[in-house]
Coordinates of C-alpha atoms (C1' of nucleotides) in Angstrom, one line a residue:
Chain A
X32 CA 0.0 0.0 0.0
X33 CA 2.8 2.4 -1.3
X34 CA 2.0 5.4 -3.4
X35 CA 3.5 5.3 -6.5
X36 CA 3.7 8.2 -8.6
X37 CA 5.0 8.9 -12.1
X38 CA 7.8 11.3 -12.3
X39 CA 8.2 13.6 -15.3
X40 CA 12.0 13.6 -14.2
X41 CA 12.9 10.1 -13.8
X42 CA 10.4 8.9 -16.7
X43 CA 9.2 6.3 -14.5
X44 CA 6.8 5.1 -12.1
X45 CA 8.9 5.7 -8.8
X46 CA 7.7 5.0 -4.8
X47 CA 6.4 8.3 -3.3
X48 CA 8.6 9.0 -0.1
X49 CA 8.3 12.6 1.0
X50 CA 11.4 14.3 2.4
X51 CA 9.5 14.5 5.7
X52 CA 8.0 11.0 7.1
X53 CA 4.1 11.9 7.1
X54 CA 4.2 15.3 5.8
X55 CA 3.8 16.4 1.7
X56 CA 4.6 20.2 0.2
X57 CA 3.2 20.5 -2.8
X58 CA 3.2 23.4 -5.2
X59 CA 0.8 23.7 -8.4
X60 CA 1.2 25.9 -11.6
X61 CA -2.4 27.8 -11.1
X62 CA -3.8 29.7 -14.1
X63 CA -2.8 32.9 -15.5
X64 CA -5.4 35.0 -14.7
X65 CA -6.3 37.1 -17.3
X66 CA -9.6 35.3 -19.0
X67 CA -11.9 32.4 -17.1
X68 CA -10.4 29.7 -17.1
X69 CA -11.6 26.8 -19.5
X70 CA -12.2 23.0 -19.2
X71 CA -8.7 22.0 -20.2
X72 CA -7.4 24.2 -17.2
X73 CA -9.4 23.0 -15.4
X74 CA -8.6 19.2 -16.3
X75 CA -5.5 20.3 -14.7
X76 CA -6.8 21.4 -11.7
X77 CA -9.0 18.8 -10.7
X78 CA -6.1 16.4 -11.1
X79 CA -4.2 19.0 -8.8
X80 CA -7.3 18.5 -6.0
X81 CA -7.3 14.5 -6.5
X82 CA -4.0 14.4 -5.3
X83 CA -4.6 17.3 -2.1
X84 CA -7.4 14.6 -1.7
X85 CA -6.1 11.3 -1.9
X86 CA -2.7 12.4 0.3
X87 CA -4.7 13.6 2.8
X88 CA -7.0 10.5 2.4
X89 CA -3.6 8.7 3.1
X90 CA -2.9 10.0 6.5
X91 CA -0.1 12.8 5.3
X92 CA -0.1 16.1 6.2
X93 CA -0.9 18.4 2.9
X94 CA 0.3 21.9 2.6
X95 CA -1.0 22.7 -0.6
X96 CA -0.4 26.0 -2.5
X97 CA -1.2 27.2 -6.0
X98 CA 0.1 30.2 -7.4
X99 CA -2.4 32.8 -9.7
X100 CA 0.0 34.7 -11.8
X101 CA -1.4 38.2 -12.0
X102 CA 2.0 39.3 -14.0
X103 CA 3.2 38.1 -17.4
X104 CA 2.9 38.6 -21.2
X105 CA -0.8 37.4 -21.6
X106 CA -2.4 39.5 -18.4
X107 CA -0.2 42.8 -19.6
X108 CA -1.3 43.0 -23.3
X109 CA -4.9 41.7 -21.8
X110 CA -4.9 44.7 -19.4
X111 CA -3.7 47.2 -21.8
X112 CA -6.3 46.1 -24.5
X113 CA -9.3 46.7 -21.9
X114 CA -7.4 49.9 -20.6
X115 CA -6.8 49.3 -17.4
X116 CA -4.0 48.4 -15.3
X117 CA -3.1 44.5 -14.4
X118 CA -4.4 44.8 -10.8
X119 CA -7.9 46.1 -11.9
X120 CA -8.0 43.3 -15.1
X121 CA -7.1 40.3 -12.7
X122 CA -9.3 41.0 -9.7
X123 CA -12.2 39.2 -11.4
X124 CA -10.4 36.3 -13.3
X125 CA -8.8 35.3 -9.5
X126 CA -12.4 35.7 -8.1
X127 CA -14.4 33.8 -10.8
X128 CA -11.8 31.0 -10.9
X129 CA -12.2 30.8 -7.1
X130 CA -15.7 30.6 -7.7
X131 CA -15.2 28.3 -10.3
X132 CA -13.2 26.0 -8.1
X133 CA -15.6 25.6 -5.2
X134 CA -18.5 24.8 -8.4
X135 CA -16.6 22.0 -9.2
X136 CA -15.6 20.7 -5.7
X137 CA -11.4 21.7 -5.9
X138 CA -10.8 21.7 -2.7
X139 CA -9.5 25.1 -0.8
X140 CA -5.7 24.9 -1.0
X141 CA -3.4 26.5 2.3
X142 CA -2.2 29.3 0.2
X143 CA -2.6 31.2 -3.4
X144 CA 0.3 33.3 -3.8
X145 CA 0.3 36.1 -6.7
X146 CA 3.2 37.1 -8.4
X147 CA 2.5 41.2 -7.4
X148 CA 2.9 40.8 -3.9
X149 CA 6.2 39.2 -3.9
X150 CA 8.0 41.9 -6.3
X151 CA 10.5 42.5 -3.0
X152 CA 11.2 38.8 -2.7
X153 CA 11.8 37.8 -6.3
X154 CA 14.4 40.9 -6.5
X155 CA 16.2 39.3 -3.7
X156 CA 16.2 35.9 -4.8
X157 CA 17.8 37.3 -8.6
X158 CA 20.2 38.9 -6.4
X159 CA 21.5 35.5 -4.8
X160 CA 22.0 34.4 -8.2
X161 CA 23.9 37.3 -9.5
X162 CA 25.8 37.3 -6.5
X163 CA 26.6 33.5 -7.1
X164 CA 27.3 34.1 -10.5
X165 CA 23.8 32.9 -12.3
X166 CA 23.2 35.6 -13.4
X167 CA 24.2 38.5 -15.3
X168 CA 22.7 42.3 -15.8
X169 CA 22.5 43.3 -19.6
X170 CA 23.1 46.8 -21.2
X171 CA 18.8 46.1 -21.8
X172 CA 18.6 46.4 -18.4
X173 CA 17.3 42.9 -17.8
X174 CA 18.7 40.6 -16.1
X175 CA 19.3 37.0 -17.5
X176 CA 20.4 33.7 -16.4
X177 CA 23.3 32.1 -17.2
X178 CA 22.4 28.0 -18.9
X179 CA 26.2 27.7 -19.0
X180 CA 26.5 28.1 -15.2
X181 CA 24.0 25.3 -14.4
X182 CA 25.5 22.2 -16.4
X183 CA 22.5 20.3 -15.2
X184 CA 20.2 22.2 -17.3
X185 CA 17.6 20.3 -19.4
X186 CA 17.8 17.3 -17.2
X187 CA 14.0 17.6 -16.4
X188 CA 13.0 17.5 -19.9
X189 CA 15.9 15.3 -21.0
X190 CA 17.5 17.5 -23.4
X191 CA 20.5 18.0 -24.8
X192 CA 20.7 21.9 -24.6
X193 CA 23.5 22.2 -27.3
X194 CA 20.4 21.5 -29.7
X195 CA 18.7 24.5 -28.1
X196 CA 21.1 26.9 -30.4
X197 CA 20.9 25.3 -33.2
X198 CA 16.6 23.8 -33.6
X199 CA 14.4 26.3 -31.8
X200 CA 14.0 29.4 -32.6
X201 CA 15.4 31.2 -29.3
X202 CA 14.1 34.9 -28.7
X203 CA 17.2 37.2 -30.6
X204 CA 17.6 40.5 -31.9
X205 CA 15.6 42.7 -29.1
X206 CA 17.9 41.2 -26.2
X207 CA 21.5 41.0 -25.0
X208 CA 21.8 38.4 -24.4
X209 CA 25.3 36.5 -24.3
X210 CA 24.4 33.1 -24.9
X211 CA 20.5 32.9 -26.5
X212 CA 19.4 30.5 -24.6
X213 CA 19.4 32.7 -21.4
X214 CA 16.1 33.6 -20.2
X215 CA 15.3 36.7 -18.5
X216 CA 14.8 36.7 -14.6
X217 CA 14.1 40.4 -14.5
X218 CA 13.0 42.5 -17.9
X219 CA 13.5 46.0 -18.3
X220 CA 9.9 47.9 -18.4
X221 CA 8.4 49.1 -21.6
X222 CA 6.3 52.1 -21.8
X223 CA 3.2 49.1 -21.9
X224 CA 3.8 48.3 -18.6
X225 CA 4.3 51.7 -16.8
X226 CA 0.7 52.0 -18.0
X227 CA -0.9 48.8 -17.0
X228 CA 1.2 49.0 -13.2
X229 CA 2.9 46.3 -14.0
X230 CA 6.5 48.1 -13.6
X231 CA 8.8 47.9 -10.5
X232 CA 12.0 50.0 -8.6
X233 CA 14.8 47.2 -9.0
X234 CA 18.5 47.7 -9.1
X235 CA 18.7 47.5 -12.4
X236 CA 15.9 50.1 -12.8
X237 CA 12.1 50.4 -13.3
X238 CA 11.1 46.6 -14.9
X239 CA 9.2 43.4 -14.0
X240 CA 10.0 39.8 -13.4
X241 CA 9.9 37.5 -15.7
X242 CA 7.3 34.7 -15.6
X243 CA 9.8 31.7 -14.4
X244 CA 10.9 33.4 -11.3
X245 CA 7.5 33.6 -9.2
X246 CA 7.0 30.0 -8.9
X247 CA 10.8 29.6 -7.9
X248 CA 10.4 32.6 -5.3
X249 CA 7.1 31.6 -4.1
X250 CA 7.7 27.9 -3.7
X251 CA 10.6 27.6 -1.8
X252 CA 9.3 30.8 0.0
X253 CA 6.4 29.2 1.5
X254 CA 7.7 25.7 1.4
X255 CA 11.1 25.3 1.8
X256 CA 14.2 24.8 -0.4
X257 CA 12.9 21.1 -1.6
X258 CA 9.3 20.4 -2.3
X259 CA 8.1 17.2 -2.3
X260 CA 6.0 17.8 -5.3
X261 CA 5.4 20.2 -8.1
X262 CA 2.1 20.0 -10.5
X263 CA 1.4 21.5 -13.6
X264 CA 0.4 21.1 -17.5
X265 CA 2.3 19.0 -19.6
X266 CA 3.1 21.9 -21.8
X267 CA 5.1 23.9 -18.6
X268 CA 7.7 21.1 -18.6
X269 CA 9.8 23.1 -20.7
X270 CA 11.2 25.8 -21.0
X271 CA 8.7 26.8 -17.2
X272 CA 9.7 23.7 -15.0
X273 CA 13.3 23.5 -16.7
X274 CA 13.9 27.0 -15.5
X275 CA 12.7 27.3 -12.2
X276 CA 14.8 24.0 -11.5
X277 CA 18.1 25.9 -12.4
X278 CA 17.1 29.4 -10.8
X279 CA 16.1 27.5 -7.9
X280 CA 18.7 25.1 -7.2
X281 CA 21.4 27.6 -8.0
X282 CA 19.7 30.3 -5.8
X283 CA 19.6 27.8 -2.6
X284 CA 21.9 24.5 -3.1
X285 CA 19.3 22.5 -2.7
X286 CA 17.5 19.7 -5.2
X287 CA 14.4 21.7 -5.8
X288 CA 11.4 18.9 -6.3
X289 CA 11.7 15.8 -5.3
X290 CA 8.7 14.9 -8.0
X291 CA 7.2 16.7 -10.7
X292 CA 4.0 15.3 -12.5
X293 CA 2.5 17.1 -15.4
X294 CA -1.3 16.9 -16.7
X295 CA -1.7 16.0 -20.4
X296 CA -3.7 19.0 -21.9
X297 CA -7.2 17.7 -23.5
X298 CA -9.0 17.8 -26.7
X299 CA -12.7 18.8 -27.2
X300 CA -14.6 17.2 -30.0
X301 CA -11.7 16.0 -31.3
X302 CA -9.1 18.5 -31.7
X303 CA -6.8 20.4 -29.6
X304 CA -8.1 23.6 -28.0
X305 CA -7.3 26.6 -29.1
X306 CA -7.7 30.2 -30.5
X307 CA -7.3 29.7 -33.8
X308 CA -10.1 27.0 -33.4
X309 CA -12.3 29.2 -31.8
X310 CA -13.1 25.7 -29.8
X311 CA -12.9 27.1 -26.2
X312 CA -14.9 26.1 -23.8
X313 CA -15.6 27.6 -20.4
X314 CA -16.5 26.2 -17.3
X315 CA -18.6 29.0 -16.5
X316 CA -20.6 28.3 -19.9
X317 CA -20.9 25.1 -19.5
X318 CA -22.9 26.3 -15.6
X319 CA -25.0 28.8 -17.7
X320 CA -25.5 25.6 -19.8
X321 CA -27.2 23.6 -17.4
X322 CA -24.6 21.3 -17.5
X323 CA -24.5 19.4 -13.6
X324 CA -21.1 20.3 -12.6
X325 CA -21.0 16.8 -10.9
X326 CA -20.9 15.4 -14.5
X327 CA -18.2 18.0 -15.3
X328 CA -16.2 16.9 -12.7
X329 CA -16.6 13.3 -13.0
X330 CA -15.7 13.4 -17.0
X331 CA -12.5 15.1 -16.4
X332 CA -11.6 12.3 -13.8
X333 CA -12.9 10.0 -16.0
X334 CA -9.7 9.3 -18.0
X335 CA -6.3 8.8 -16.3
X336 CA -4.3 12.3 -16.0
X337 CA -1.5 11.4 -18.2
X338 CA -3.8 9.8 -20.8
X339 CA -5.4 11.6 -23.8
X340 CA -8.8 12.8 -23.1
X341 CA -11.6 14.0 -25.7
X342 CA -13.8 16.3 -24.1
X343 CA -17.4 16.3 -25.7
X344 CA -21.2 17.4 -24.9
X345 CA -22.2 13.3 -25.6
X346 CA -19.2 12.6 -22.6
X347 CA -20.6 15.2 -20.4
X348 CA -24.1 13.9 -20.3
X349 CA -22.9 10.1 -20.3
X350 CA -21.1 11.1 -17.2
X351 CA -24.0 13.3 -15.6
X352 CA -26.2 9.7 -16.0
X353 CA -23.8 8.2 -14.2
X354 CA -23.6 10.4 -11.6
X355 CA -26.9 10.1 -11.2
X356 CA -26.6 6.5 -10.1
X357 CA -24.3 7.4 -7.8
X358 CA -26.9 9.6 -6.1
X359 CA -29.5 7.0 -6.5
X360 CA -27.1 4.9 -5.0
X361 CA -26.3 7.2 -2.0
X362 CA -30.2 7.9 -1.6
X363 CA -31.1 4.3 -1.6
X364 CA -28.7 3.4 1.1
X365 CA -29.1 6.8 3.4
X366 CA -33.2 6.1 2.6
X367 CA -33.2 2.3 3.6
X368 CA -34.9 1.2 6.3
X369 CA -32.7 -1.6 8.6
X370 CA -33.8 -4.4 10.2
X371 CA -31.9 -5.1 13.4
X372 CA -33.0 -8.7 13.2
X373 CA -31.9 -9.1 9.8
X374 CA -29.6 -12.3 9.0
X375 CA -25.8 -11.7 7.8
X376 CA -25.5 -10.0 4.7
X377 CA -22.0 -9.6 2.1
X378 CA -22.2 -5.7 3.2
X379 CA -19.2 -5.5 5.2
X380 CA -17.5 -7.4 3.2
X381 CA -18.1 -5.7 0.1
X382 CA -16.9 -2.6 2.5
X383 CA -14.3 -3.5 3.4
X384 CA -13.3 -4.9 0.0
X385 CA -13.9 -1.8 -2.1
X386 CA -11.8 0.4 0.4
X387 CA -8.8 -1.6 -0.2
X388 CA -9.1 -1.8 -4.0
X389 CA -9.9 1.8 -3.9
X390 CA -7.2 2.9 -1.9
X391 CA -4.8 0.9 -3.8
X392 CA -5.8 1.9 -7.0
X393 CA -5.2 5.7 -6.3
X394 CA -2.0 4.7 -5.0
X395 CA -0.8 3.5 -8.4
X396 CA 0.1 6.8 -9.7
X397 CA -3.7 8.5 -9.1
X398 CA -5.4 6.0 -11.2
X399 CA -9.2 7.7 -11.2
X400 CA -10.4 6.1 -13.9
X401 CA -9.7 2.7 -12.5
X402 CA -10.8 4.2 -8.6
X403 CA -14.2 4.6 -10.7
X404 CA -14.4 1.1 -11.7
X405 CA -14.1 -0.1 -8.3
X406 CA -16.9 2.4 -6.9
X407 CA -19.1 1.6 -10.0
X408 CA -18.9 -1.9 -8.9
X409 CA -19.2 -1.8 -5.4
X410 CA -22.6 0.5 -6.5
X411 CA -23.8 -3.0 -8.7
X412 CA -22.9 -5.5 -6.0
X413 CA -24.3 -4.1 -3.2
X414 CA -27.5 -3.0 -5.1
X415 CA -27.8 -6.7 -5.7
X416 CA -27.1 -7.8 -2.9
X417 CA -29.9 -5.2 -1.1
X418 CA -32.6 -6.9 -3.8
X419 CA -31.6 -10.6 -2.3
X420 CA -31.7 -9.7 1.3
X421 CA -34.7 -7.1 1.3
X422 CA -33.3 -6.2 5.1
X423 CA -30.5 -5.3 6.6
X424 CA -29.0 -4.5 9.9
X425 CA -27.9 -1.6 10.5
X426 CA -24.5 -1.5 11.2
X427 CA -24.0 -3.6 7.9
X428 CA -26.1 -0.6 5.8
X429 CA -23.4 1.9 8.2
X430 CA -21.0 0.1 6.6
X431 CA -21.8 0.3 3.1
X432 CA -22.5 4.0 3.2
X433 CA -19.2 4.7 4.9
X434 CA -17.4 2.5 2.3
X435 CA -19.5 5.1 -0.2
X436 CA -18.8 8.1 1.9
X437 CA -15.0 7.6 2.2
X438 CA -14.3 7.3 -1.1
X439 CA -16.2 10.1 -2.1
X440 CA -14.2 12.4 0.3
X441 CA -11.3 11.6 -2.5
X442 CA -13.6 11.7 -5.9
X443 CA -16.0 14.6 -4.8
X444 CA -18.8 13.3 -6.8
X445 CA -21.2 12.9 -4.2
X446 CA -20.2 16.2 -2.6
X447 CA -20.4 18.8 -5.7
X448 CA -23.5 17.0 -6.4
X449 CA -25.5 17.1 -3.6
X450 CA -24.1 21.3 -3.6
X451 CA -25.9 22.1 -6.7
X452 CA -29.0 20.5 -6.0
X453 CA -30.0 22.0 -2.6
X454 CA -33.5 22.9 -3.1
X455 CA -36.0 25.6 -0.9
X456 CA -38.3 24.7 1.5
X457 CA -41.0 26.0 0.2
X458 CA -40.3 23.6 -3.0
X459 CA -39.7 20.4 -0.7
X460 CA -43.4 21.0 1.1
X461 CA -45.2 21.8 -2.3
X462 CA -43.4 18.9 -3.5
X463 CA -45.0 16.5 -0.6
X464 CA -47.7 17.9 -0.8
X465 CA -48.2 16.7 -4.1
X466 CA -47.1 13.6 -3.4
X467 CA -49.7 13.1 -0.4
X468 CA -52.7 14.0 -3.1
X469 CA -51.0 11.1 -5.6
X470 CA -51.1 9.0 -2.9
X471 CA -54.4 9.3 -2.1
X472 CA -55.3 10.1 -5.9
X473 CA -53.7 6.0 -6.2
X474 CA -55.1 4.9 -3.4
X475 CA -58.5 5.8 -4.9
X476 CA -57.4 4.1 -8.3
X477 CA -57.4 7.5 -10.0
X478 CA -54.4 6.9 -11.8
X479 CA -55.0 9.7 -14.9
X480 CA -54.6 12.3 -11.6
X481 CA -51.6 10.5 -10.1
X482 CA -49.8 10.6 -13.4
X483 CA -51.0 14.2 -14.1
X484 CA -49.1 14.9 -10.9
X485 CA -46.1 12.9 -12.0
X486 CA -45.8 14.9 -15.4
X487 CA -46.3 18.1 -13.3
X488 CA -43.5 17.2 -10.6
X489 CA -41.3 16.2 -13.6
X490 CA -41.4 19.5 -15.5
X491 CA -39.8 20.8 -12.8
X492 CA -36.6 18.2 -12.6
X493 CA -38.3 16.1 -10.1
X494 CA -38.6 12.4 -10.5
X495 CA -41.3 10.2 -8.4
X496 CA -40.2 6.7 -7.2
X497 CA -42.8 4.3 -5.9
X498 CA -41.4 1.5 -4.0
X499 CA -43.1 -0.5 -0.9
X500 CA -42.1 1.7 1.7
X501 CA -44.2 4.5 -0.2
X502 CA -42.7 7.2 -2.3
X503 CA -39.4 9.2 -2.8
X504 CA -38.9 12.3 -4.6
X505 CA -35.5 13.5 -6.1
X506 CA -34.6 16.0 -8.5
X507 CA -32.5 15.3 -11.4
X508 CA -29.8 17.8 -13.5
Chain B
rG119 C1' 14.6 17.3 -38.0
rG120 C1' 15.0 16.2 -32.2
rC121 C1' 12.3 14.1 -28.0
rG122 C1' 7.8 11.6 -26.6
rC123 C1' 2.8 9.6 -26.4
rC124 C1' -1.4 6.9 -28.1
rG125 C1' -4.5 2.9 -31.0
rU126 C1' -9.1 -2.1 -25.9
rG127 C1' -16.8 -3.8 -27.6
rG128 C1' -21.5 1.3 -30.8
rC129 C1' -19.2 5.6 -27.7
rC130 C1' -16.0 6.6 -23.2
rA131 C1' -12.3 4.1 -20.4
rA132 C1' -9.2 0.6 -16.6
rG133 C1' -5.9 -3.3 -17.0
rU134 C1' 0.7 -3.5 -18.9
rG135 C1' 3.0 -11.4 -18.8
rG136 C1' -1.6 -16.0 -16.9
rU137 C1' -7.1 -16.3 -21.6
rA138 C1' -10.5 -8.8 -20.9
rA139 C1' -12.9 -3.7 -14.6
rG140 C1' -16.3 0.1 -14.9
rG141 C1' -19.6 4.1 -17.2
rC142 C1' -22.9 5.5 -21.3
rA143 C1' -25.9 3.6 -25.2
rG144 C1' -28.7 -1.0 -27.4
rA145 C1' -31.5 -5.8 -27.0
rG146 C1' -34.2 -9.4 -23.9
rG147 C1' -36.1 -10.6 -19.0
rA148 C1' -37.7 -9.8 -13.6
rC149 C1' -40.3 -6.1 -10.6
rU150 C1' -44.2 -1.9 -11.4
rG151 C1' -51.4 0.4 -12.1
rC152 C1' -47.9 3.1 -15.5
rA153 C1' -43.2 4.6 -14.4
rA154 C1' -38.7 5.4 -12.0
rA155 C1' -34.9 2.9 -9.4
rU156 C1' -32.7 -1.9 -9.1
rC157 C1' -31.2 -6.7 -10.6
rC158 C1' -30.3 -10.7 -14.3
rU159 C1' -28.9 -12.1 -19.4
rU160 C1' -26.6 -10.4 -23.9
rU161 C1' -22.5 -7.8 -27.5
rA162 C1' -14.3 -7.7 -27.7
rU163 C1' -10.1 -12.4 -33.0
rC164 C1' -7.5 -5.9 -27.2
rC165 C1' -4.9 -1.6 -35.2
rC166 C1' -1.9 -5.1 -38.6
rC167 C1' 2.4 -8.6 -39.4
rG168 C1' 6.4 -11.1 -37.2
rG169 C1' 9.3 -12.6 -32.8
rU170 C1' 10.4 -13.9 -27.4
rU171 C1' 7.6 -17.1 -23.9
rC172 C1' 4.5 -23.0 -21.4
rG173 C1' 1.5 -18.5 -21.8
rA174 C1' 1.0 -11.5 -24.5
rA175 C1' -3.9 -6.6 -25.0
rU176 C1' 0.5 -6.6 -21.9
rC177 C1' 7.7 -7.6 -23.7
rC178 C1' 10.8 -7.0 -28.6
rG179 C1' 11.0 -5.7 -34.0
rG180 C1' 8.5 -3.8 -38.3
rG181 C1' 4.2 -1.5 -40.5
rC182 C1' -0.3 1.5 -40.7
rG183 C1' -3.1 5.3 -38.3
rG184 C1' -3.8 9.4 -34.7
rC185 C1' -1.4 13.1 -31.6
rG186 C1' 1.9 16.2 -28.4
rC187 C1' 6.2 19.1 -27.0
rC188 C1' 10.5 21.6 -29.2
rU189 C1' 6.6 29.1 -29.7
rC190 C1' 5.5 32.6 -21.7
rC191 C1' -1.2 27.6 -24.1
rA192 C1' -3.2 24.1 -17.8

RNA sequence: GGCGCCGUGGCCAAGUGGUAAGGCAGAGGACUGCAAAUCCUUUAUCCCCGGUUCGAAUCCGGGCGGCGCCUCCA
């Protein structure tokens, strides 16, 4: 029962063994904030909260931060084209993606660190470097860091940076640089970004930082010089990931991340998402949609996170059925009435069973789909099991739902479902009250008024269930 | 060009050496006033060819097909 996880560094499935028995530091490439986030971020992030969930599930203690970068490229021209400065154009992105998160069950993480409010630290940590000899100021008046004094560089992405020269096409011209594939720690400020705010007092004169260095500064800030594990997009491997491990390791001497894991980015309908498609899709749409953000949830789990997965509208409502039987599930056994004197039944066995094979199953590298399998059976066996018996005791039904209940603290499923369908009081009474006149509307053999009421009940999302112990009432997404 | 990934039933998706989890959809059946929920039954030569092995979806080689990164896109 060892958690194995696959590290982007190693290329391999290696045992999880934190750098301090029982406790994990983990640090998470957060969005950019400077449009809503979409579905493929937010792929990314729910992988991000099923492994807060399952390590904490585990017994560790999780510090957990995620950094919202408020200062780069994307959120200065984005600013500038709305005319306003980069504080006033972020504020809502960081609140609507917050928003966004507790919608779709991400849990609340210890700490979400922004780029703007660690200016003073991220000018001391490029000090350190130039100091060490990392790093070099440029007639530009940026400052850059030196590839040649980290021999190590590429290692995370398994390059060979000779190649860099001669392949890519490395930023020229505009920067003096002395070797082109330095990147820029600090950048001198353009006229831009005096007028979006996004400009700074540095030695080296009025600039910003440049995007690598927050995660650096703001990791090891909060966490220490070694973090047990660093999350993010496949696509921030390299040149992102690559750099911070050289600016951190030479600013503090330490190894910098004991293991990296990177999401593989998703596909909707088919193809890869992005501008040029037009094919963006956001979370908050999808909401407006209708869509039950259970079923958005459970979709992007649905496949494992270094797998491919093709995002579609068919997906989404397969999975919102199927969330649904989860609830039915979760209803029927919260809903059942127990017999004390009932015989034996394969309940706790089944519990305890499904547990294990749960527990296991995320411990193989955070294997959701196959976690799914094992709930989804557990959901047929003991459904079939309740049929057989008709009764059972109580503790054995306790069981069951706590098998249900524990697993769910890891998926969410259950949770973010249950959020979104809270419903007034004044619906609930109407609601029996309907269901009293059915009853006696049934009871009276008037069954064109009883299914009058059902049609009326079920324009509204709520579904009737007759069984023997009378009726239930839930409503559906 | 360099590095890498993927190809499992109608759709989605686990499994990575011992003869195929699970979800959705379909068909049949049980139950039901009708339904719903639930259960049962039912659908896979695991892209192709060759090799290793007592045994391969799983390992190796080749082929075909799809894709990613190498551009501050999660």
């Amino acid at each position: 029962m060892t958690l194995k996880v696959y590290n982007t560094a190693a290329r391999s499935l290696q045992e999880f063994v934190p750098l301090r028995e029982g406790e994990v530091r983990v640090y998470a490439c957060g969005p950019t904030i400077y449009n809503h986030a979409h579905i493929g971020n937010f792929r990314t992030f729910l992988f991000f909260d099923l492994v807060h969930r399952h390590l904490e599930y585990s017994g560790y203690g999780v510090q957990f931060v995620m950094n919202l970068t408020d200062v780069d490229d994307k959120v200065i021209q984005a600013a500038h084209e709305a005319g306003s400065t980069i504080e006033e154009h972020t504020k809502p992105f960081g609140d609507t993606f917050l928003a966004d998160c507790v919608s779709l069950g991400v849990w609340t993480v210890d700490s979400y660190p922004r780029a703007t409010m660690h200016i003073e630290q991220m000018v001391e940590f490029i000090e350190r470097l130039v100091d060490k000899g990392h790093a070099y100021s440029a007639e530009d008046g940026a400052v850059y860091f030196s590839i040649e004094s980290f021999p190590e560089y590429g290692k995370l992405k398994g390059i060979d940076t000779s190649t860099l020269i001669a392949g890519a096409r490395v930023e020229h011209d505009e920067y003096d640089k002395e070797d082109a594939r330095d990147f820029a720690l600090w950048k001198a400020a353009t006229e831009e970004d005096e007028e979006v705010g996004a400009a700074w007092d540095s030695p080296w004169g009025r600039g910003r930082p440049g995007w690598h260095l927050e995660c650096s500064v703001m990791s090891t800030m909060q966490l220490g010089d070694t973090l047990d594990m660093h999350l993010g997009g496949e696509d921030l491997v390299f040149p992102h990931h690559e750099n911070e491990i050289a600016q951190s390791e030479c600013a503090t001497g330490h190894p910098f991340v004991r293991y990296w894991m990177h999401v593989k980015h998703l596909f909707v309908e088919g193809r890869k998402m992005s501008k040029s498609l037009g094919n963006f899709i956001r979370v908050r749409e999808l909401l407006e949609e209708g869509y039950d953000p259970a079923a958005i949830r459970h979709l992007l789990i649905s496949s494992h996170y270094r797998g491919e997965l093709n995002f579609t509208r068919a997906g989404l409502k397969a999975s919102g059925v199927a969330v649904q039987r989860l609830m039915d599930f979760e209803a029927r056994l919260s809903q059942l009435e127990t017999a004390d004197d009932a015989e034996e039944s394969a309940l706790p066995g089944l519990a305890e069973k499904v547990v294990l094979d749960f527990r296991s199953t995320m411990d193989d590298d955070f294997n959701s789909a196959g976690a799914l399998g094992v709930l989804f059976g557990f959901v047929t066996k003991v459904n079939a099991e309740l049929d057989a018996k008709g009764r059972v005791s109580t503790s054995d039904r306790d069981l069951a739902l706590g098998a249900l209940r524990s697993m769910d603290t890891v998926l969410g499923l259950l949770e973010v479902a249950q959020a979104s369908r809270v419903i007034d009081d004044d619906l609930s009474s109407w609601v029996e009250r309907m269901i009293e006149e059915r009853a006696q509307a049934r009871a009276s053999k008037d069954f064109a008024r009883a299914d009058e009421i059902r049609e009326e009940l079920s324009a509204k999302n709520i579904v009737l269930e007759d069984s023997a112990e009378g009726t239930r009432w839930k409503v559906v997404n």
